[in-house]
Short mmCIF file of C-alpha atoms in Angstrom, two decimals:
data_model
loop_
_atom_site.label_atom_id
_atom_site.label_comp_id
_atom_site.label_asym_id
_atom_site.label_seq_id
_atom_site.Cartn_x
_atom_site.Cartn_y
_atom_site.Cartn_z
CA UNK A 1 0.00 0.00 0.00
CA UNK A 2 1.32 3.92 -1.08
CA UNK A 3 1.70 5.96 1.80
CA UNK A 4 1.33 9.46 -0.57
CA UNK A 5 -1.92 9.33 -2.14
CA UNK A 6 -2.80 9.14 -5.51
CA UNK A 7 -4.77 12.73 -5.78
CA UNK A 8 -1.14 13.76 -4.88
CA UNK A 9 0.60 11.86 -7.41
CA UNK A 10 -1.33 14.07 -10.45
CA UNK A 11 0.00 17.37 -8.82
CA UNK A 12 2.96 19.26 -10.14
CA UNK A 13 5.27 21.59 -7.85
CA UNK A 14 5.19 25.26 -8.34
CA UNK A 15 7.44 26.09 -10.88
CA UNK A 16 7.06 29.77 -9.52
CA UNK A 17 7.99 28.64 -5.58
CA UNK A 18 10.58 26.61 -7.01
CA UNK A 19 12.22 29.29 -8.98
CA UNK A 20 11.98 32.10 -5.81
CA UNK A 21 13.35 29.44 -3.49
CA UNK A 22 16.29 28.50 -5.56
CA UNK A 23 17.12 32.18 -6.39
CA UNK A 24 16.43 32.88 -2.06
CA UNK A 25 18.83 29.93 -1.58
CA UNK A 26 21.64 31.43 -3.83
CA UNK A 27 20.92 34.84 -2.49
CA UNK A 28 21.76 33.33 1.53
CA UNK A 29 24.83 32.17 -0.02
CA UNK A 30 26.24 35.21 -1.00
CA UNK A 31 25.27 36.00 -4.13
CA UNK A 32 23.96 39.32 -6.14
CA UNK A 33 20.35 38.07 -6.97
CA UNK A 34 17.73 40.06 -8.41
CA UNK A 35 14.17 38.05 -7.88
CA UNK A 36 11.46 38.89 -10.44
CA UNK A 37 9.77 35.49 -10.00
CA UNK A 38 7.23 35.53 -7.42
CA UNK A 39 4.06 38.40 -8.00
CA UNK A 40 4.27 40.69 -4.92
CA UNK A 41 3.55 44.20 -4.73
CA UNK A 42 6.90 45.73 -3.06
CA UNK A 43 4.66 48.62 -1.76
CA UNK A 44 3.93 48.35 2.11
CA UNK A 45 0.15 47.62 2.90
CA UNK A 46 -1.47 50.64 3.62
CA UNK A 47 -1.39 52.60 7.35
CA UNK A 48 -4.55 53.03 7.67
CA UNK A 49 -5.12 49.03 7.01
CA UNK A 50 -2.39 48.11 9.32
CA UNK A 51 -4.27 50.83 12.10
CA UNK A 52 -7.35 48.87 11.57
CA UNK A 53 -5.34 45.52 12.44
CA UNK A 54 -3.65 46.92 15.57
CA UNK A 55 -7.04 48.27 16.55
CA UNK A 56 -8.88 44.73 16.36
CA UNK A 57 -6.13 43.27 18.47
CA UNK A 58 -6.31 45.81 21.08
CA UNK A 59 -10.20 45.26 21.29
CA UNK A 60 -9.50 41.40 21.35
CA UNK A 61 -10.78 40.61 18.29
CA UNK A 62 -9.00 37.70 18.13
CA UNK A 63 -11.67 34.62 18.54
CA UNK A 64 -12.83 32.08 16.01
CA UNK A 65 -15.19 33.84 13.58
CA UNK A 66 -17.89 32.89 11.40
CA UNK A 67 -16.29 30.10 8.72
CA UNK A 68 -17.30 32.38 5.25
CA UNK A 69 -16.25 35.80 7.65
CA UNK A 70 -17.47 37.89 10.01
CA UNK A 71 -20.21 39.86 8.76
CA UNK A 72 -18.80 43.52 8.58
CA UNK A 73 -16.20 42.00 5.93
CA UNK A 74 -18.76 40.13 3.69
CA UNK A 75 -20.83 43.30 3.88
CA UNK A 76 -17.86 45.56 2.78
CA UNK A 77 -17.68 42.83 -0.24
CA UNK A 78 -20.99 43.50 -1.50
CA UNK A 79 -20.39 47.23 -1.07
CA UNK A 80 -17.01 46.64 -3.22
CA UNK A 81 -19.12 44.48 -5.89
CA UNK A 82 -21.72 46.70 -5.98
CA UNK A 83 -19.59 50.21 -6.02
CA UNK A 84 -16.95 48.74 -8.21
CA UNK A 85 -18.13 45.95 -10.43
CA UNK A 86 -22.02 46.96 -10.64
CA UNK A 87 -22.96 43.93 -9.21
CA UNK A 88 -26.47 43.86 -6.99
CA UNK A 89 -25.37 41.34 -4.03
CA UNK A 90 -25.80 41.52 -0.58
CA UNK A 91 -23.71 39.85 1.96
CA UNK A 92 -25.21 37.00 2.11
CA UNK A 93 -24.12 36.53 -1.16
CA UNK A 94 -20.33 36.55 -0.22
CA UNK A 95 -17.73 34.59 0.86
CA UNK A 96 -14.15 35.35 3.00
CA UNK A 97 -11.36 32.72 2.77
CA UNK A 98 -7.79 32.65 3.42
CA UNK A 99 -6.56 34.44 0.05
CA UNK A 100 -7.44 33.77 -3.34
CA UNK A 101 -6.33 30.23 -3.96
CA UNK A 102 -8.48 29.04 -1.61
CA UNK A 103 -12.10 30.21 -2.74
CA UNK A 104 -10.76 28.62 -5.94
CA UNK A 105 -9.71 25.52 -4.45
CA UNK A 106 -13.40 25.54 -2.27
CA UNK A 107 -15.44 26.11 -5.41
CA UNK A 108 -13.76 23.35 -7.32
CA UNK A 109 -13.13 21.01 -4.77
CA UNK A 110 -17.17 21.39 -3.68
CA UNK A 111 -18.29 20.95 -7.15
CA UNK A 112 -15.92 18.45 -9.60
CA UNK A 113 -16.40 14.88 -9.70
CA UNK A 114 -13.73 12.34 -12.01
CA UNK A 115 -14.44 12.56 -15.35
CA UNK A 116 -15.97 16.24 -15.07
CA UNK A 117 -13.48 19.31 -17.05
CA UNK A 118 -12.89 22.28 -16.85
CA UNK A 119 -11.64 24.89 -19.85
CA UNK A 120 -8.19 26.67 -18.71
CA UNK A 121 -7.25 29.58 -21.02
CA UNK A 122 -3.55 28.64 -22.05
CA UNK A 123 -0.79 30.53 -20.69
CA UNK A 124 -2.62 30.03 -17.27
CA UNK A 125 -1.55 30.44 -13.60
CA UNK A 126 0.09 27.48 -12.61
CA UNK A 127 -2.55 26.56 -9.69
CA UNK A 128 -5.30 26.41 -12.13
CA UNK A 129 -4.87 23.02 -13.60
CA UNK A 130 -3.55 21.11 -10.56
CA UNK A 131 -5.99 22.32 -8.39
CA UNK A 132 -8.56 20.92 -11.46
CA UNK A 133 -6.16 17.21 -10.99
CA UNK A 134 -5.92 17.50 -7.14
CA UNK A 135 -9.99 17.08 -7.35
CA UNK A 136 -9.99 14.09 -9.89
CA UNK A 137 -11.25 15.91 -12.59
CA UNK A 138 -9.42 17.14 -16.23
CA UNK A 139 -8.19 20.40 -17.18
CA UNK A 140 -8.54 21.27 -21.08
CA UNK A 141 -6.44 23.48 -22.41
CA UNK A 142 -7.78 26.42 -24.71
CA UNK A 143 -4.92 28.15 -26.25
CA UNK A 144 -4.36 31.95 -26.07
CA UNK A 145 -1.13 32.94 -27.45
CA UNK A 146 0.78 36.02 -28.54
CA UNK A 147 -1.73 35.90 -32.09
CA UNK A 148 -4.24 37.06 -30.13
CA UNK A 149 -2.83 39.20 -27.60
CA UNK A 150 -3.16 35.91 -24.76
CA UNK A 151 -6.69 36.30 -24.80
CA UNK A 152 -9.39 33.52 -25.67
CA UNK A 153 -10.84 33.98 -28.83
CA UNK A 154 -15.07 32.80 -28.77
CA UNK A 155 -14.55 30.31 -31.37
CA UNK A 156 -11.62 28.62 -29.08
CA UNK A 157 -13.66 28.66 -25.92
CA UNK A 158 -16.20 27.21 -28.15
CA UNK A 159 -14.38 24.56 -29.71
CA UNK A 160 -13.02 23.67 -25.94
CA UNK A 161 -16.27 23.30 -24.45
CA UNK A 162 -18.39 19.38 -24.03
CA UNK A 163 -21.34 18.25 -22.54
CA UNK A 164 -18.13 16.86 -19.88
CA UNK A 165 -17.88 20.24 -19.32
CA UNK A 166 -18.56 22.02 -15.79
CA UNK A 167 -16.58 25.28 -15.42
CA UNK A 168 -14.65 27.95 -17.50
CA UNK A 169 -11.25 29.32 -15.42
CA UNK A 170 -11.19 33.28 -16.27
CA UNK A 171 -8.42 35.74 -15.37
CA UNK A 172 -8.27 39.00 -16.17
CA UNK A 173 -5.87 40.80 -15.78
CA UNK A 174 -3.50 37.77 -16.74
CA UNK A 175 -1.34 36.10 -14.61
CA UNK A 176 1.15 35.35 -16.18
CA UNK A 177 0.41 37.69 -19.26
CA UNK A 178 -1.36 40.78 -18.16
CA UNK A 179 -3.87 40.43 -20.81
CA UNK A 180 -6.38 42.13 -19.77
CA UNK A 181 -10.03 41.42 -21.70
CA UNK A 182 -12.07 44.76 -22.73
CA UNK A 183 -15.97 44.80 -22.34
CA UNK A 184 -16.25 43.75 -25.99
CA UNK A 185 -14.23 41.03 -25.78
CA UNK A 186 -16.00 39.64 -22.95
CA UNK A 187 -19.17 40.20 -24.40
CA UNK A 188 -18.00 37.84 -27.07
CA UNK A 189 -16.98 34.95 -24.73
CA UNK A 190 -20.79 36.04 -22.60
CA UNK A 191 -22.40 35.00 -26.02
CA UNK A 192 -20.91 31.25 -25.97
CA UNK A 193 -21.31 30.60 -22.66
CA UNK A 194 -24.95 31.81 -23.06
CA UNK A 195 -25.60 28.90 -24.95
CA UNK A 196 -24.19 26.29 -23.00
CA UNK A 197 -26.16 26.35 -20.19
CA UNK A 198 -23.99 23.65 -17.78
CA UNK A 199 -21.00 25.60 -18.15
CA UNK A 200 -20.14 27.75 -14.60
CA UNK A 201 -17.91 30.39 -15.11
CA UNK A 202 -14.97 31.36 -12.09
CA UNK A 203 -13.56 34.86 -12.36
CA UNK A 204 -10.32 35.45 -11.06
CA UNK A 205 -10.55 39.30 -10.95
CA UNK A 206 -7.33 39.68 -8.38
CA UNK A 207 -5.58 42.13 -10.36
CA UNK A 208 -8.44 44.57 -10.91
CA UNK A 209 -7.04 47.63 -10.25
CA UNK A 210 -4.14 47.56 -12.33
CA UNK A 211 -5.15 48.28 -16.04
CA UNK A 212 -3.45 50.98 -17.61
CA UNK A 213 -3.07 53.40 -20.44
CA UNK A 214 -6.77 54.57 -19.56
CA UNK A 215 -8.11 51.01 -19.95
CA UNK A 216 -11.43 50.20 -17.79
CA UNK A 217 -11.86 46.66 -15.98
CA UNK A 218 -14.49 44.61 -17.10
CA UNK A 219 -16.30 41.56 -15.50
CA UNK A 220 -18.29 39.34 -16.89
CA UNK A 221 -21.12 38.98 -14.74
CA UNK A 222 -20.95 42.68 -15.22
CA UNK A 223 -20.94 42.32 -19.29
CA UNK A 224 -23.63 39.80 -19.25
CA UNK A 225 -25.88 39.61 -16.06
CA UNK A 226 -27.67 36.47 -17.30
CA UNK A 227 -24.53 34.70 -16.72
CA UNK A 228 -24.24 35.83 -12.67
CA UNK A 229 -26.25 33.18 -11.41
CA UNK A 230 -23.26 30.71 -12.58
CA UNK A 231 -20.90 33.17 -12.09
CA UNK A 232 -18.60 33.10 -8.86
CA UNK A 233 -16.38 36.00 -9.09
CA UNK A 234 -13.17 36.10 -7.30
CA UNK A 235 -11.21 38.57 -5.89
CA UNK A 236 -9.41 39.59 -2.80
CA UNK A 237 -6.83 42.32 -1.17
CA UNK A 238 -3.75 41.24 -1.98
CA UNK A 239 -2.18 42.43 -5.01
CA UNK A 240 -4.76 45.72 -4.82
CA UNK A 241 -3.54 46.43 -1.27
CA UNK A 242 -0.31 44.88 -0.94
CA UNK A 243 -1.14 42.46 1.44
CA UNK A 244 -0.43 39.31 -0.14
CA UNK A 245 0.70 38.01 3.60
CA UNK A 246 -2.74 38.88 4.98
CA UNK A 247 -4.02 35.85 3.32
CA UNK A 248 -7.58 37.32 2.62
CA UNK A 249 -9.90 36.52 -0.53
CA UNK A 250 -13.57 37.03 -1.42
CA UNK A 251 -15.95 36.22 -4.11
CA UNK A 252 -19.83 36.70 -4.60
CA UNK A 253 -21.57 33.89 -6.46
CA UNK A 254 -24.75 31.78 -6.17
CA UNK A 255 -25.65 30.86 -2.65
CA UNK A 256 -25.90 27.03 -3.14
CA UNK A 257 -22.43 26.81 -4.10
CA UNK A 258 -21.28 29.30 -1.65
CA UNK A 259 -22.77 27.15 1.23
CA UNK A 260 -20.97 23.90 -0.23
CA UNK A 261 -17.77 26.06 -0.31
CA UNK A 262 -18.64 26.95 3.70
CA UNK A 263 -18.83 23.08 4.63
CA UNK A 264 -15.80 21.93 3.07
CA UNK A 265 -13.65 25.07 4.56
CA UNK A 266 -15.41 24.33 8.17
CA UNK A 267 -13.74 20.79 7.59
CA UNK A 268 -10.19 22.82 6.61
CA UNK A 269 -9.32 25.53 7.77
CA UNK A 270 -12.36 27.04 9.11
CA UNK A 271 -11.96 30.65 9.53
CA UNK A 272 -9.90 33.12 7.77
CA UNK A 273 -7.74 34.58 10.42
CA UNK A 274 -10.10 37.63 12.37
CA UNK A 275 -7.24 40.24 12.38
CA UNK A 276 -6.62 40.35 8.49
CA UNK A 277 -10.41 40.11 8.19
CA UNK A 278 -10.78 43.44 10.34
CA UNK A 279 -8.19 44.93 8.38
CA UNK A 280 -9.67 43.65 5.12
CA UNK A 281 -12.79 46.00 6.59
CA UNK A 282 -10.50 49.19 6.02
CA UNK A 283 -9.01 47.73 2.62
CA UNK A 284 -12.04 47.91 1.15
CA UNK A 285 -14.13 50.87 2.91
CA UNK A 286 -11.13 53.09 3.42
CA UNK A 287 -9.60 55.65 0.99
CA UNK A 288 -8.55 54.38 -2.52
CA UNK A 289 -6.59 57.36 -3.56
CA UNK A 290 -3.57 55.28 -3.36
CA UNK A 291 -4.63 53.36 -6.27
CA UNK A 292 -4.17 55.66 -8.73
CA UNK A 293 -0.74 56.28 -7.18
CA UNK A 294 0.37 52.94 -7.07
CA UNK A 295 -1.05 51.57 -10.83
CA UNK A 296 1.10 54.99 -12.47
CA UNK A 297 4.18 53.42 -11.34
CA UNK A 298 3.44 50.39 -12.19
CA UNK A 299 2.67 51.49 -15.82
CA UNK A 300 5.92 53.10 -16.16
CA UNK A 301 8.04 50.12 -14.55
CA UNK A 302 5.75 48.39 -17.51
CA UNK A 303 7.06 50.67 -20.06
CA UNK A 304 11.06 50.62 -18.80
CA UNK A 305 10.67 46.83 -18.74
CA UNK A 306 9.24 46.16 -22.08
CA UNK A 307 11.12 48.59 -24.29
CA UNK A 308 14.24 47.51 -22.36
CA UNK A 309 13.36 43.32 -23.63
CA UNK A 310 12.67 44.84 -26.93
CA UNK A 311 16.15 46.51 -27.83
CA UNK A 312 17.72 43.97 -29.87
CA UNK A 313 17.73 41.28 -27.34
CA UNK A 314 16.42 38.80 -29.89
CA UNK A 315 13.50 38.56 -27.56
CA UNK A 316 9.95 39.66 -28.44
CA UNK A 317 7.85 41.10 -25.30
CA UNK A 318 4.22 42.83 -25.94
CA UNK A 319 3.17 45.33 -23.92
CA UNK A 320 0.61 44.16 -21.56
CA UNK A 321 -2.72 45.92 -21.14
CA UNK A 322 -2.63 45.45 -16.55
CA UNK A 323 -1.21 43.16 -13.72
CA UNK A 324 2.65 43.35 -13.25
CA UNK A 325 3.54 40.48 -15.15
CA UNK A 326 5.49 40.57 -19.13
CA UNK A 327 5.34 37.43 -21.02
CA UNK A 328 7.99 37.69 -23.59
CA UNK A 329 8.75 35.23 -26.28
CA UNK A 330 12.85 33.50 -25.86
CA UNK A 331 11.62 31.45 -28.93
CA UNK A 332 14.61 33.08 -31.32
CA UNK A 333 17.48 32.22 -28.91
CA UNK A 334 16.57 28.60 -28.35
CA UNK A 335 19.12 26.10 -29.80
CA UNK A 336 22.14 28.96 -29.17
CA UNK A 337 24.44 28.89 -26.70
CA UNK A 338 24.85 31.18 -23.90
CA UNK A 339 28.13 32.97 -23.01
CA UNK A 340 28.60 30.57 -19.74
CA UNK A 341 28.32 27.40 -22.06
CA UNK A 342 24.65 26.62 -21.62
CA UNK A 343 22.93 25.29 -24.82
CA UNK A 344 19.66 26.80 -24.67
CA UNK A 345 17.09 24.13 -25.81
CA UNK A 346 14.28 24.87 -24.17
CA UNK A 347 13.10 28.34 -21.93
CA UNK A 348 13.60 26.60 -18.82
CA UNK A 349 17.44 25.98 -20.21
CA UNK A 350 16.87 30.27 -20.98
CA UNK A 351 15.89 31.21 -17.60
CA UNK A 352 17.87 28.31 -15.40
CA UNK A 353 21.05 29.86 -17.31
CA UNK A 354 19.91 33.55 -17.30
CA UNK A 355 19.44 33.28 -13.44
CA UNK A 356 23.10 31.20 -12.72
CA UNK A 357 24.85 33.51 -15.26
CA UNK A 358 23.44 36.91 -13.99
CA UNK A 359 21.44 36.04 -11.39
CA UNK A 360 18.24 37.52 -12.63
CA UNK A 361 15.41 35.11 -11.22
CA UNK A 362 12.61 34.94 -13.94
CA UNK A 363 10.08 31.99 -14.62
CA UNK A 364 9.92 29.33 -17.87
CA UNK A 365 6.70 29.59 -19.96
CA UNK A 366 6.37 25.89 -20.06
CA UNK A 367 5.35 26.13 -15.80
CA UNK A 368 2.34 28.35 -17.57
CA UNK A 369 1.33 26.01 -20.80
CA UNK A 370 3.19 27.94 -23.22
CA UNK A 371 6.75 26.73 -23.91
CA UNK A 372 9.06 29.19 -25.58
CA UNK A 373 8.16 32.15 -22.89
CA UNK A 374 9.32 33.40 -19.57
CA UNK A 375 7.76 35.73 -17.17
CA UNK A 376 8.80 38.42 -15.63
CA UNK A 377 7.49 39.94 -12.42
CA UNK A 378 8.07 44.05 -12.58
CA UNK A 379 6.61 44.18 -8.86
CA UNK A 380 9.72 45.30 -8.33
CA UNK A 381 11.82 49.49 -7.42
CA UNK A 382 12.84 50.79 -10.85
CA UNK A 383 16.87 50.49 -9.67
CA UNK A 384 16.37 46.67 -9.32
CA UNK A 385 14.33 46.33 -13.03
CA UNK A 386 16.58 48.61 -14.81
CA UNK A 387 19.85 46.47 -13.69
CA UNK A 388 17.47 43.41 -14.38
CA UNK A 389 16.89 44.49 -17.70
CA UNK A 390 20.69 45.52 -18.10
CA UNK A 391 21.70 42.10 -17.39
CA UNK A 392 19.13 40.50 -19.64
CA UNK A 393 20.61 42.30 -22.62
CA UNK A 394 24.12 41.35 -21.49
CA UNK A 395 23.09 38.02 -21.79
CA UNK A 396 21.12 37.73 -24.83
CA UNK A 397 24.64 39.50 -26.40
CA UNK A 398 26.69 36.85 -25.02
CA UNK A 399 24.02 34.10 -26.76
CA UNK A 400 25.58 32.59 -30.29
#
């Protein structure tokens, strides 16, 4: 008999951990890394958050709380949803977990069965499909590449979808693109899933607030409001208030499935911890000035990023509509040779050399379906992306 169980056996480690531990490890021994692997704002969270935290401690908010969150969060959700994303909910119709991952690991955990599938938008974030394995059920792949900007076209999605099918994975912005899907393009996907009545949609709006050059986030529960009933639509505080350790997520979808996704995380983890839920409170209620702040440096660390990849590197890098992520294409380098002796045959040979050569820490396309790619985190100060970049080009110079 296996000790390790099977469910465990289909799951792949994160490339992305991987990657930031290795360059962490080489970093305690001495050497001059510069990490642009993992996706974390490098802003501090917000005083007036970190008040509200220091303020729920002193009052001794620090008990169990309700499993889905206490109810002054899960009404500032549907405040958020209704203020933000036009959405009419109320808090029952909400849901707190610890970060992100989890409401998407709830939802699909509570609702796949073997056999069931679910369409995954190719490059994807490398949690999607495992999570979609972990829970016995199969992940297809609908490709989005650089010929359409990384975004699913409706005759893909169609073309993707079966009677096996139960949900659609959605992120926009992209992780690890930054595609970021207009209202019109959304409304074209909205008129697929319209007529396949079985298929759920999941949201994965985390990166909201960053879309730039004027752009306006979309929703597609928001697009098409006949599609909200199975809709659950995900978001949270951490990459819009830099509080990725707060480990706080939230989502709004149809009440059945939220109370499914209630049992199994009273079974887990149970509550989301009560002092980042408190502080959550302020995320959400308290000023957003910052915002704008905060997304105009990120469009010019964009800008510095992808016109330094561009200058004859032999690399091809589009400029991403939101998030804080470039995917650029390594596809014209593979089969060289790098300057430290590295024959480049694949991108995780590119970024495995780039990163012991330079030190640069980046992540292979192939961890995010799309081999032939890296990613690039600029969640990072402009002195530590413009010596990034620097070394980049060094080492694309030194490739024959």
């Amino acid at each position: 008999m296996a000790f390790l169980s099977d469910a465990l056996g289909r799951v792949a480690p994160s490339a992305t951990v991987a990657i930031s531990q290795k360059a962490r490890v080489m970093a305690q021994e001495g050497k001059d890394i510069i990490a642009l692997s993992a996706g974390e704002p490098d802003f501090d969270t917000p005083l007036h958050v970190r008040d509200a935290a220091k303020q729920a401690m002193d009052e001794g908010k620090t008990r169990y709380t309700n499993v889905d969150g206490i109810p002054e969060l899960k009404e500032a959700v549907a405040r958020k949803f209704k203020r933000d994303n036009g959405l009419d909910v109320t808090a029952a119709d909400c849901f707190v977990s610890s970060g992100g991952k989890q409401i998407i690991f709830n939802a699909l955990m509570a609702t796949l069965n073997p056999g069931d599938e679910v369409v995954i938008p190719v490059p994807y974030w490398v949690s999607y499909p495992e999570i979609v394995r972990l829970c016995g059920a199969e992940p297809v792949f609908a490709v989005a590449d650089a010929s359409t900007g990384f975004k699913l076209s409706p005759d893909v999605l169609e073309a993707a979808i079966t009677p096996k099918t139960k949900w659609l994975l959605l992120n926009t912005p992209s992780n690890p693109t930054g595609a970021a899907y207009t209202a019109e393009e959304l409304r074209g996907l909205a008129d697929v899933l319209l007529r396949h009545e079985h298929v759920h949609i999941l949201t994965d709006d985390i990166y909201e607030v960053l879309v730039y050059d004027g752009g306006t986030f979309s929703t597609i529960a928001q697009v098409e409001p006949k599609l909200q009933p199975r809709t659950l639509t995900m978001n949270g505080v951490s990459k819009s208030h830099a509080m990725t350790g707060w480990r706080i997520g939230y989502c709004t979808g149809p009440r059945p499935l939220l109370a499914a996704m209630t049992k199994l995380q009273g079974q887990s983890t149970s509550n989301p911890t009560s002092i980042s839920q408190w502080a959550a409170v302020a995320a959400l209620d308290g000023p957003q000035e910052f915002l704008g702040d905060w997304l105009k440096v990120f469009q010019e660390r964009r800008d510095l990023v992808v016109k330094g990849l561009n200058a004859n590197t032999g690399l091809d890098c589009l400029t991403p509509e939101g998030a804080f992520y470039v995917f650029p294409s390594c596809k014209r380098l593979l089969g060289k040779t790098s300057a430290g002796g590295k024959v480049l045959n694949t991108d995780e040979d590119f970024v495995m050399a780039l990163l012991e050569e330079t030190g640069v820490a980046l992540v292979h396309g192939t961890a995010f379906g799309l081999p032939g790619h890296f990613r690039l985190s600029y969640a990072a100060s402009n002195a530590e992306l413009e010596e990034a970049v620097k070394r980049i080009q060094q080492f694309c110079a030194g490739i024959s």
